[in-house]
mmCIF file of C-alpha atoms in Angstrom:
data_model
loop_
_atom_site.group_PDB
_atom_site.id
_atom_site.type_symbol
_atom_site.label_atom_id
_atom_site.label_comp_id
_atom_site.label_asym_id
_atom_site.label_seq_id
_atom_site.Cartn_x
_atom_site.Cartn_y
_atom_site.Cartn_z
ATOM 1 C CA MET A 1 -0.195 -0.143 0.009
ATOM 2 C CA ALA A 2 1.110 3.424 -0.787
ATOM 3 C CA ARG A 3 0.097 6.952 0.141
ATOM 4 C CA TYR A 4 -0.338 9.551 -2.287
ATOM 5 C CA LEU A 5 -0.453 13.300 -1.754
ATOM 6 C CA ILE A 6 -2.657 14.903 -4.217
ATOM 7 C CA ILE A 7 -2.199 18.527 -4.778
ATOM 8 C CA ARG A 8 -4.542 21.009 -6.027
ATOM 9 C CA LEU A 9 -5.052 24.418 -4.060
ATOM 10 C CA SER A 10 -7.496 26.319 -6.341
ATOM 11 C CA ALA A 11 -9.521 27.304 -8.028
ATOM 12 C CA MET A 12 -13.006 25.834 -6.859
ATOM 13 C CA GLY A 13 -13.757 24.608 -10.839
ATOM 14 C CA ASP A 14 -10.246 23.033 -11.174
ATOM 15 C CA VAL A 15 -10.928 21.068 -7.849
ATOM 16 C CA ALA A 16 -14.259 20.086 -8.485
ATOM 17 C CA MET A 17 -13.160 18.710 -12.401
ATOM 18 C CA LEU A 18 -10.661 16.633 -10.481
ATOM 19 C CA ILE A 19 -12.757 15.161 -7.930
ATOM 20 C CA PRO A 20 -14.459 12.829 -10.349
ATOM 21 C CA LEU A 21 -11.420 11.693 -11.667
ATOM 22 C CA LEU A 22 -9.778 11.271 -8.278
ATOM 23 C CA TYR A 23 -12.548 8.828 -7.285
ATOM 24 C CA ALA A 24 -12.196 6.907 -10.679
ATOM 25 C CA VAL A 25 -8.976 6.566 -9.677
ATOM 26 C CA ALA A 26 -9.161 5.713 -6.073
ATOM 27 C CA ARG A 27 -11.499 3.000 -6.883
ATOM 28 C CA ALA A 28 -9.128 1.284 -9.631
ATOM 29 C CA ASN A 29 -6.184 1.176 -7.163
ATOM 30 C CA GLU A 30 -7.909 0.132 -4.179
ATOM 31 C CA GLN A 31 -4.694 -0.941 -2.600
ATOM 32 C CA HIS A 32 -3.483 2.572 -2.133
ATOM 33 C CA GLU A 33 -4.482 6.017 -0.197
ATOM 34 C CA PHE A 34 -5.089 9.008 -1.609
ATOM 35 C CA ILE A 35 -5.024 12.279 0.118
ATOM 36 C CA LEU A 36 -6.043 15.460 -1.170
ATOM 37 C CA LEU A 37 -4.234 18.505 -0.067
ATOM 38 C CA THR A 38 -6.666 21.870 -0.866
ATOM 39 C CA GLN A 39 -8.160 24.562 0.771
ATOM 40 C CA PRO A 40 -10.447 24.153 3.844
ATOM 41 C CA PHE A 41 -13.570 25.362 2.058
ATOM 42 C CA PHE A 42 -13.026 22.925 -1.078
ATOM 43 C CA THR A 43 -12.673 19.744 1.364
ATOM 44 C CA GLU A 44 -16.515 19.965 1.213
ATOM 45 C CA LEU A 45 -16.366 19.044 -2.350
ATOM 46 C CA LEU A 46 -15.228 15.627 -1.498
ATOM 47 C CA LEU A 47 -19.043 13.967 -1.219
ATOM 48 C CA ASP A 48 -19.288 10.254 -0.597
ATOM 49 C CA ALA A 49 -15.592 9.731 -1.274
ATOM 50 C CA PRO A 50 -14.332 6.310 -1.673
ATOM 51 C CA ASP A 51 -12.961 4.896 1.708
ATOM 52 C CA ASN A 52 -9.407 5.291 0.404
ATOM 53 C CA VAL A 53 -9.782 8.848 -0.220
ATOM 54 C CA GLU A 54 -9.597 11.787 2.239
ATOM 55 C CA GLY A 55 -8.750 15.722 2.551
ATOM 56 C CA MET A 56 -6.201 17.590 3.953
ATOM 57 C CA ALA A 57 -6.622 21.438 4.574
ATOM 58 C CA ILE A 58 -3.928 23.999 3.790
ATOM 59 C CA ASP A 59 -5.181 27.696 4.388
ATOM 60 C CA ILE A 60 -3.442 29.726 2.207
ATOM 61 C CA ARG A 61 -5.556 32.851 2.363
ATOM 62 C CA ARG A 62 -6.046 33.018 6.116
ATOM 63 C CA GLY A 63 -3.909 30.848 7.799
ATOM 64 C CA GLU A 64 0.110 30.764 8.684
ATOM 65 C CA GLU A 65 0.701 28.965 5.262
ATOM 66 C CA ARG A 66 -0.316 32.259 3.111
ATOM 67 C CA SER A 67 3.462 33.178 4.207
ATOM 68 C CA PHE A 68 6.590 31.783 2.856
ATOM 69 C CA LEU A 69 7.859 30.898 6.229
ATOM 70 C CA GLY A 70 4.500 29.488 7.128
ATOM 71 C CA LEU A 71 4.369 27.459 3.899
ATOM 72 C CA LEU A 72 7.913 25.931 4.721
ATOM 73 C CA ARG A 73 6.667 24.958 8.338
ATOM 74 C CA TYR A 74 3.501 23.109 6.628
ATOM 75 C CA ALA A 75 5.997 21.499 4.378
ATOM 76 C CA ARG A 76 8.143 20.378 7.489
ATOM 77 C CA ARG A 77 4.862 18.870 9.058
ATOM 78 C CA LEU A 78 4.002 16.712 5.841
ATOM 79 C CA ARG A 79 7.064 15.290 6.067
ATOM 80 C CA HIS A 80 5.966 13.291 9.062
ATOM 81 C CA GLU A 81 2.760 11.976 7.042
ATOM 82 C CA HIS A 82 5.197 9.663 5.288
ATOM 83 C CA PHE A 83 3.815 9.811 1.873
ATOM 84 C CA ASP A 84 5.384 7.348 -0.789
ATOM 85 C CA ALA A 85 4.663 9.966 -3.605
ATOM 86 C CA VAL A 86 3.588 13.705 -4.371
ATOM 87 C CA LEU A 87 1.173 14.553 -7.411
ATOM 88 C CA ASP A 88 1.258 18.277 -7.962
ATOM 89 C CA LEU A 89 -1.931 18.912 -10.302
ATOM 90 C CA HIS A 90 -1.439 22.746 -9.893
ATOM 91 C CA ASP A 91 2.261 23.715 -10.362
ATOM 92 C CA VAL A 92 2.250 26.954 -8.970
ATOM 93 C CA LEU A 93 4.836 28.793 -6.640
ATOM 94 C CA ARG A 94 3.380 27.130 -3.354
ATOM 95 C CA THR A 95 2.636 23.945 -4.727
ATOM 96 C CA LYS A 96 6.318 23.815 -6.269
ATOM 97 C CA VAL A 97 7.742 24.703 -2.929
ATOM 98 C CA LEU A 98 5.912 21.941 -1.422
ATOM 99 C CA ARG A 99 6.804 19.152 -3.593
ATOM 100 C CA SER A 100 10.221 20.380 -3.668
ATOM 101 C CA ILE A 101 11.159 19.957 0.034
ATOM 102 C CA LEU A 102 9.238 16.829 -0.101
ATOM 103 C CA ARG A 103 11.250 15.587 -2.681
ATOM 104 C CA LEU A 104 14.666 16.469 -0.862
ATOM 105 C CA THR A 105 13.546 13.911 1.642
ATOM 106 C CA GLY A 106 13.277 11.337 -0.719
ATOM 107 C CA VAL A 107 9.715 11.406 -1.873
ATOM 108 C CA PRO A 108 9.172 11.012 -5.246
ATOM 109 C CA THR A 109 7.221 13.831 -7.137
ATOM 110 C CA GLN A 110 5.025 14.292 -10.469
ATOM 111 C CA HIS A 111 3.506 17.432 -11.394
ATOM 112 C CA LEU A 112 1.008 18.930 -14.286
ATOM 113 C CA ILE A 113 2.395 20.052 -17.566
ATOM 114 C CA LYS A 114 0.594 23.167 -18.611
ATOM 115 C CA PRO A 115 0.045 23.954 -22.102
ATOM 116 C CA ARG A 116 1.282 27.327 -22.114
ATOM 117 C CA GLU A 117 2.489 27.990 -25.833
ATOM 118 C CA GLY A 118 -0.890 26.685 -26.613
ATOM 119 C CA ARG A 119 -2.707 29.095 -24.290
ATOM 120 C CA ARG A 120 -0.659 32.108 -25.813
ATOM 121 C CA ARG A 121 -1.844 31.153 -29.136
ATOM 122 C CA LEU A 122 -5.447 31.053 -28.189
ATOM 123 C CA VAL A 123 -5.403 34.425 -26.498
ATOM 124 C CA ALA A 124 -3.302 36.212 -29.182
ATOM 125 C CA ASP A 125 -4.955 39.633 -30.353
ATOM 126 C CA SER A 126 -5.716 38.519 -33.727
ATOM 127 C CA ALA A 127 -9.288 38.336 -35.728
ATOM 128 C CA THR A 128 -7.772 35.454 -37.580
ATOM 129 C CA LYS A 129 -7.247 33.087 -34.593
ATOM 130 C CA ASP A 130 -6.157 29.432 -34.603
ATOM 131 C CA LEU A 131 -8.661 27.810 -32.380
ATOM 132 C CA THR A 132 -7.555 24.306 -32.557
ATOM 133 C CA PRO A 133 -8.439 22.979 -29.169
ATOM 134 C CA LEU A 134 -6.062 22.392 -26.223
ATOM 135 C CA PRO A 135 -6.267 18.926 -24.103
ATOM 136 C CA PRO A 136 -8.951 18.926 -21.800
ATOM 137 C CA MET A 137 -7.507 19.655 -18.027
ATOM 138 C CA TRP A 138 -9.054 16.494 -17.020
ATOM 139 C CA SER A 139 -6.860 14.370 -19.603
ATOM 140 C CA LEU A 140 -3.551 16.429 -18.389
ATOM 141 C CA TYR A 141 -4.605 15.563 -14.748
ATOM 142 C CA GLN A 142 -4.910 11.669 -16.001
ATOM 143 C CA GLN A 143 -1.153 12.074 -17.574
ATOM 144 C CA VAL A 144 -0.015 12.843 -13.894
ATOM 145 C CA PHE A 145 -1.825 9.904 -12.554
ATOM 146 C CA ARG A 146 -0.187 7.623 -15.034
ATOM 147 C CA SER A 147 3.394 9.232 -14.713
ATOM 148 C CA ALA A 148 3.125 7.877 -11.156
ATOM 149 C CA GLY A 149 2.266 4.298 -12.342
ATOM 150 C CA LEU A 150 -1.272 4.195 -11.503
ATOM 151 C CA SER A 151 -4.361 2.472 -13.295
ATOM 152 C CA VAL A 152 -6.176 5.292 -14.672
ATOM 153 C CA PRO A 153 -9.702 4.646 -16.282
ATOM 154 C CA GLU A 154 -10.418 6.419 -19.446
ATOM 155 C CA ALA A 155 -14.035 6.896 -18.545
ATOM 156 C CA ILE A 156 -14.785 9.738 -15.768
ATOM 157 C CA PRO A 157 -18.325 8.736 -14.191
ATOM 158 C CA PRO A 158 -20.029 11.781 -12.186
ATOM 159 C CA VAL A 159 -20.050 11.486 -8.522
ATOM 160 C CA ALA A 160 -23.273 9.891 -7.188
ATOM 161 C CA ILE A 161 -24.963 11.212 -4.523
ATOM 162 C CA HIS A 162 -25.648 8.513 -1.643
ATOM 163 C CA PRO A 163 -29.779 7.655 -1.372
ATOM 164 C CA SER A 164 -29.127 8.725 2.460
ATOM 165 C CA LEU A 165 -27.634 12.306 1.630
ATOM 166 C CA ARG A 166 -30.486 12.987 -0.762
ATOM 167 C CA ALA A 167 -33.191 11.947 1.716
ATOM 168 C CA THR A 168 -31.736 13.995 4.203
ATOM 169 C CA PHE A 169 -31.456 16.974 2.426
ATOM 170 C CA GLU A 170 -35.002 16.277 1.195
ATOM 171 C CA ARG A 171 -36.328 15.946 4.793
ATOM 172 C CA LEU A 172 -34.492 19.727 5.582
ATOM 173 C CA HIS A 173 -35.476 21.242 2.386
ATOM 174 C CA PRO A 174 -38.733 20.087 1.299
ATOM 175 C CA GLU A 175 -39.346 23.222 -0.336
ATOM 176 C CA LEU A 176 -36.400 22.884 -2.627
ATOM 177 C CA THR A 177 -37.235 19.250 -3.467
ATOM 178 C CA GLN A 178 -40.883 18.812 -4.411
ATOM 179 C CA PRO A 179 -41.447 18.336 -8.163
ATOM 180 C CA THR A 180 -43.818 20.567 -9.915
ATOM 181 C CA PRO A 181 -45.973 18.756 -12.423
ATOM 182 C CA GLY A 182 -45.381 19.698 -16.048
ATOM 183 C CA ARG A 183 -42.395 21.465 -15.272
ATOM 184 C CA LEU A 184 -38.573 20.482 -15.506
ATOM 185 C CA ARG A 185 -36.244 21.571 -12.907
ATOM 186 C CA LEU A 186 -33.593 24.384 -14.113
ATOM 187 C CA GLY A 187 -30.725 25.913 -12.254
ATOM 188 C CA ILE A 188 -29.645 28.970 -13.277
ATOM 189 C CA ALA A 189 -26.000 30.507 -12.129
ATOM 190 C CA PRO A 190 -25.632 33.834 -13.664
ATOM 191 C CA PHE A 191 -22.090 34.951 -12.119
ATOM 192 C CA ALA A 192 -18.588 34.065 -12.405
ATOM 193 C CA SER A 193 -15.426 34.976 -10.338
ATOM 194 C CA THR A 194 -14.750 37.667 -12.677
ATOM 195 C CA ARG A 195 -16.524 40.358 -14.708
ATOM 196 C CA ALA A 196 -14.926 39.419 -18.096
ATOM 197 C CA LYS A 197 -16.417 35.813 -17.564
ATOM 198 C CA THR A 198 -19.638 37.256 -16.717
ATOM 199 C CA TYR A 199 -22.702 37.596 -19.065
ATOM 200 C CA ASP A 200 -24.358 40.955 -18.748
ATOM 201 C CA PRO A 201 -26.653 40.950 -15.785
ATOM 202 C CA ALA A 202 -29.423 43.033 -17.861
ATOM 203 C CA LEU A 203 -29.493 40.398 -20.595
ATOM 204 C CA MET A 204 -29.294 37.644 -18.525
ATOM 205 C CA GLN A 205 -32.298 38.904 -16.702
ATOM 206 C CA GLU A 206 -34.035 38.898 -19.838
ATOM 207 C CA ALA A 207 -33.167 35.382 -20.776
ATOM 208 C CA LEU A 208 -34.765 34.695 -17.160
ATOM 209 C CA ARG A 209 -37.938 36.395 -18.307
ATOM 210 C CA LEU A 210 -38.178 34.282 -21.610
ATOM 211 C CA ILE A 211 -37.489 31.129 -19.982
ATOM 212 C CA GLU A 212 -40.028 31.752 -17.268
ATOM 213 C CA GLU A 213 -42.816 32.714 -19.503
ATOM 214 C CA SER A 214 -42.261 29.421 -21.473
ATOM 215 C CA GLU A 215 -44.081 27.862 -18.423
ATOM 216 C CA ARG A 216 -41.975 24.916 -18.891
ATOM 217 C CA PHE A 217 -39.542 25.252 -16.085
ATOM 218 C CA GLU A 218 -38.965 25.620 -12.330
ATOM 219 C CA ILE A 219 -36.006 27.884 -11.918
ATOM 220 C CA PHE A 220 -33.535 27.827 -9.192
ATOM 221 C CA LEU A 221 -31.291 30.608 -8.988
ATOM 222 C CA PHE A 222 -27.544 30.013 -7.398
ATOM 223 C CA GLY A 223 -25.020 32.668 -6.252
ATOM 224 C CA SER A 224 -23.064 33.614 -3.315
ATOM 225 C CA ARG A 225 -23.543 35.692 -0.114
ATOM 226 C CA GLY A 226 -23.535 39.628 -0.449
ATOM 227 C CA LYS A 227 -24.206 41.296 -3.753
ATOM 228 C CA GLU A 228 -25.093 38.193 -5.924
ATOM 229 C CA GLN A 229 -27.697 37.251 -3.425
ATOM 230 C CA ALA A 230 -29.245 40.508 -3.218
ATOM 231 C CA GLN A 231 -29.505 40.710 -6.808
ATOM 232 C CA ILE A 232 -30.728 37.011 -7.291
ATOM 233 C CA GLU A 233 -33.311 37.670 -4.675
ATOM 234 C CA GLN A 234 -34.837 40.876 -6.422
ATOM 235 C CA TRP A 235 -35.030 38.813 -9.584
ATOM 236 C CA ALA A 236 -36.755 36.314 -7.979
ATOM 237 C CA THR A 237 -39.273 38.649 -6.277
ATOM 238 C CA ASN A 238 -43.174 38.003 -7.302
ATOM 239 C CA ARG A 239 -42.404 35.176 -9.452
ATOM 240 C CA PRO A 240 -43.764 31.640 -8.029
ATOM 241 C CA HIS A 241 -41.453 29.436 -10.140
ATOM 242 C CA VAL A 242 -38.295 31.380 -9.711
ATOM 243 C CA HIS A 243 -36.464 30.335 -6.308
ATOM 244 C CA SER A 244 -33.342 31.977 -4.999
ATOM 245 C CA VAL A 245 -31.082 29.904 -3.444
ATOM 246 C CA ALA A 246 -28.094 32.114 -3.286
ATOM 247 C CA GLY A 247 -26.356 32.071 0.285
ATOM 248 C CA ARG A 248 -28.790 29.371 1.896
ATOM 249 C CA LEU A 249 -27.002 26.499 1.558
ATOM 250 C CA ASP A 250 -23.587 25.150 2.463
ATOM 251 C CA LEU A 251 -21.238 23.508 -0.740
ATOM 252 C CA SER A 252 -22.141 19.763 -0.021
ATOM 253 C CA ASP A 253 -26.233 20.767 0.049
ATOM 254 C CA GLU A 254 -25.434 23.013 -3.075
ATOM 255 C CA LEU A 255 -24.214 19.842 -4.978
ATOM 256 C CA ILE A 256 -27.040 17.703 -3.810
ATOM 257 C CA LEU A 257 -29.530 20.149 -5.059
ATOM 258 C CA ILE A 258 -27.601 20.872 -8.471
ATOM 259 C CA ALA A 259 -27.875 17.138 -8.989
ATOM 260 C CA SER A 260 -31.587 16.969 -8.797
ATOM 261 C CA MET A 261 -31.733 19.578 -11.444
ATOM 262 C CA ASP A 262 -32.759 18.702 -15.091
ATOM 263 C CA ALA A 263 -29.875 20.987 -16.328
ATOM 264 C CA MET A 264 -28.142 24.124 -15.527
ATOM 265 C CA ILE A 265 -27.304 27.518 -17.185
ATOM 266 C CA SER A 266 -23.756 28.795 -16.045
ATOM 267 C CA MET A 267 -21.063 30.588 -16.806
ATOM 268 C CA ASP A 268 -17.469 29.331 -17.595
ATOM 269 C CA SER A 269 -17.244 29.149 -13.839
ATOM 270 C CA ALA A 270 -16.971 26.746 -10.791
ATOM 271 C CA ASN A 271 -20.690 26.368 -10.985
ATOM 272 C CA MET A 272 -20.190 24.424 -14.405
ATOM 273 C CA HIS A 273 -17.711 22.137 -13.029
ATOM 274 C CA LEU A 274 -20.060 21.465 -9.807
ATOM 275 C CA ALA A 275 -22.660 20.854 -12.288
ATOM 276 C CA SER A 276 -20.309 18.395 -14.188
ATOM 277 C CA MET A 277 -19.106 16.828 -11.351
ATOM 278 C CA VAL A 278 -22.527 15.451 -10.300
ATOM 279 C CA GLY A 279 -23.652 14.555 -13.677
ATOM 280 C CA THR A 280 -26.114 17.596 -14.486
ATOM 281 C CA ARG A 281 -26.083 18.881 -18.210
ATOM 282 C CA VAL A 282 -25.015 22.636 -18.358
ATOM 283 C CA PHE A 283 -25.886 25.118 -21.067
ATOM 284 C CA SER A 284 -22.594 27.131 -20.532
ATOM 285 C CA VAL A 285 -22.242 30.793 -21.445
ATOM 286 C CA TRP A 286 -18.966 31.818 -22.638
ATOM 287 C CA CYS A 287 -17.846 35.573 -22.979
ATOM 288 C CA CYS A 288 -14.250 36.481 -23.125
ATOM 289 C CA THR A 289 -12.740 32.963 -22.345
ATOM 290 C CA HIS A 290 -13.367 29.705 -24.875
ATOM 291 C CA PRO A 291 -14.343 26.064 -24.512
ATOM 292 C CA ALA A 292 -10.938 25.189 -26.782
ATOM 293 C CA ALA A 293 -8.759 26.322 -23.927
ATOM 294 C CA GLY A 294 -9.552 22.865 -22.482
ATOM 295 C CA PHE A 295 -11.834 23.943 -19.190
ATOM 296 C CA LEU A 296 -15.204 22.566 -20.502
ATOM 297 C CA GLY A 297 -16.636 20.497 -17.707
ATOM 298 C CA ILE A 298 -16.448 16.957 -17.814
ATOM 299 C CA GLY A 299 -19.038 14.876 -19.724
ATOM 300 C CA GLN A 300 -20.716 18.337 -20.935
ATOM 301 C CA ARG A 301 -21.003 18.798 -24.656
ATOM 302 C CA LEU A 302 -19.575 21.436 -27.245
ATOM 303 C CA GLU A 303 -22.974 22.055 -28.725
ATOM 304 C CA ASP A 304 -24.434 23.161 -25.234
ATOM 305 C CA CYS A 305 -21.667 26.100 -25.246
ATOM 306 C CA LEU A 306 -23.525 29.274 -25.784
ATOM 307 C CA GLN A 307 -20.836 31.504 -27.361
ATOM 308 C CA PRO A 308 -21.333 35.214 -28.945
ATOM 309 C CA GLU A 309 -22.194 34.956 -32.481
ATOM 310 C CA ASP A 310 -19.961 38.144 -33.501
ATOM 311 C CA ALA A 311 -16.755 38.391 -31.342
ATOM 312 C CA PRO A 312 -13.949 37.141 -33.679
ATOM 313 C CA ARG A 313 -11.136 38.063 -31.516
ATOM 314 C CA ARG A 314 -12.202 35.681 -28.749
ATOM 315 C CA PRO A 315 -10.753 34.357 -26.656
ATOM 316 C CA CYS A 316 -8.755 37.148 -25.091
ATOM 317 C CA SER A 317 -8.334 35.216 -21.875
ATOM 318 C CA ILE A 318 -7.774 31.943 -20.484
ATOM 319 C CA PHE A 319 -9.182 32.348 -16.930
ATOM 320 C CA GLY A 320 -11.124 35.467 -17.499
ATOM 321 C CA ASP A 321 -8.587 37.373 -15.462
ATOM 322 C CA ASN A 322 -7.683 40.082 -17.945
ATOM 323 C CA LYS A 323 -8.343 43.564 -17.480
ATOM 324 C CA HIS A 324 -8.828 44.731 -21.109
ATOM 325 C CA CYS A 325 -10.734 43.863 -24.031
ATOM 326 C CA HIS A 326 -9.038 43.217 -27.376
ATOM 327 C CA THR A 327 -11.837 45.094 -28.932
ATOM 328 C CA GLY A 328 -11.302 48.099 -26.776
ATOM 329 C CA LEU A 329 -15.160 48.189 -26.145
ATOM 330 C CA ASP A 330 -15.288 47.083 -22.540
ATOM 331 C CA PHE A 331 -16.030 43.277 -22.482
ATOM 332 C CA ALA A 332 -18.222 43.611 -25.536
ATOM 333 C CA CYS A 333 -17.979 39.760 -25.469
ATOM 334 C CA SER A 334 -20.267 39.720 -22.570
ATOM 335 C CA ARG A 335 -23.211 41.728 -24.458
ATOM 336 C CA ALA A 336 -22.874 39.774 -27.749
ATOM 337 C CA LEU A 337 -25.099 36.725 -27.061
ATOM 338 C CA ARG A 338 -28.758 37.256 -27.375
ATOM 339 C CA PRO A 339 -31.184 36.285 -24.756
ATOM 340 C CA GLU A 340 -33.453 34.514 -27.110
ATOM 341 C CA ARG A 341 -30.508 32.040 -28.054
ATOM 342 C CA ILE A 342 -30.389 30.886 -23.944
ATOM 343 C CA LEU A 343 -34.044 30.101 -24.443
ATOM 344 C CA GLU A 344 -33.708 28.217 -27.638
ATOM 345 C CA ALA A 345 -30.978 26.225 -25.973
ATOM 346 C CA VAL A 346 -33.072 25.342 -22.718
ATOM 347 C CA LEU A 347 -36.192 24.509 -25.060
ATOM 348 C CA THR A 348 -34.258 21.661 -26.476
ATOM 349 C CA LEU A 349 -34.177 20.185 -23.077
ATOM 350 C CA SER A 350 -37.800 20.520 -22.635
ATOM 351 C CA GLU A 351 -38.740 18.884 -26.309
ATOM 352 C CA GLY A 352 -36.437 16.052 -25.916
ATOM 353 C CA ALA A 353 -38.362 15.348 -22.103
ATOM 354 C CA ALA A 354 -41.606 15.762 -24.077
ATOM 355 C CA SER A 355 -40.884 13.254 -26.856
#
């Protein structure tokens, strides 16, 4: 039996993308133990994990580990965990420090190889872009597991919610779980971590109105506490078939609710990956980023990616953290997708259910 330290500190979407693969690898290598080192909040993503998977927290935002000296002290503590190998699936400065210190003590390490040249090609400021897709991020994770000599399944099934967890959630939140006759359950997560990745809120509100007026969906709005919660609650006011769950649930309960949806509408954001993690279909809205960069959710379909019809210089960013727009028009791609296009996409879902 070997103990593998798997390191992925952020972002939430990347950690969520890792979880189904980690579970699949753990089940294919039951003789080994896998310890996921990530931020404390993200350990809640380890929902109904295999017996040989556990989480380990490192607080790089508020804990002592955010400083270099604190990180060194944390790395020294890791030496006493007697890991047999380290798989760095992040490859940033902090993870390089951790793996390097463990390697000096004789622990073998493997790390993620990022397609940096390909990413630069995608975001080049050109109207005639080469949009040849990069390898999916999850396939790069697979390569690291294989390089460690582990058995890695080709298929990555979603995380199944245990019936007992579903039953507990239904008991605690009956208002969120009762089916509405004749209506499909549709989740909408209208925000992303950056402005550049967020579809224009006024246009999203119009898309919400169109979807509501179709009378085919029971709609659940997802968002974080604070400004997002306030805006979402305003959108849901006086709409009996639109429900705000922003700020109401912890992460594990939110995953259970997402798993009960017939589909989600999401930005290229963590919510897309949370839905993908539990096997929920996603109609994803892409603004300054592009699915060719390799960050489409596991199991999602390219035809469900909703992209601006007239934005030839996209993408201008891989992660949506850019401060400037190639067009000079203040992120015009966030306003280039018609709300009617979103309606058309989700109506295909209801048509499929009817047939």
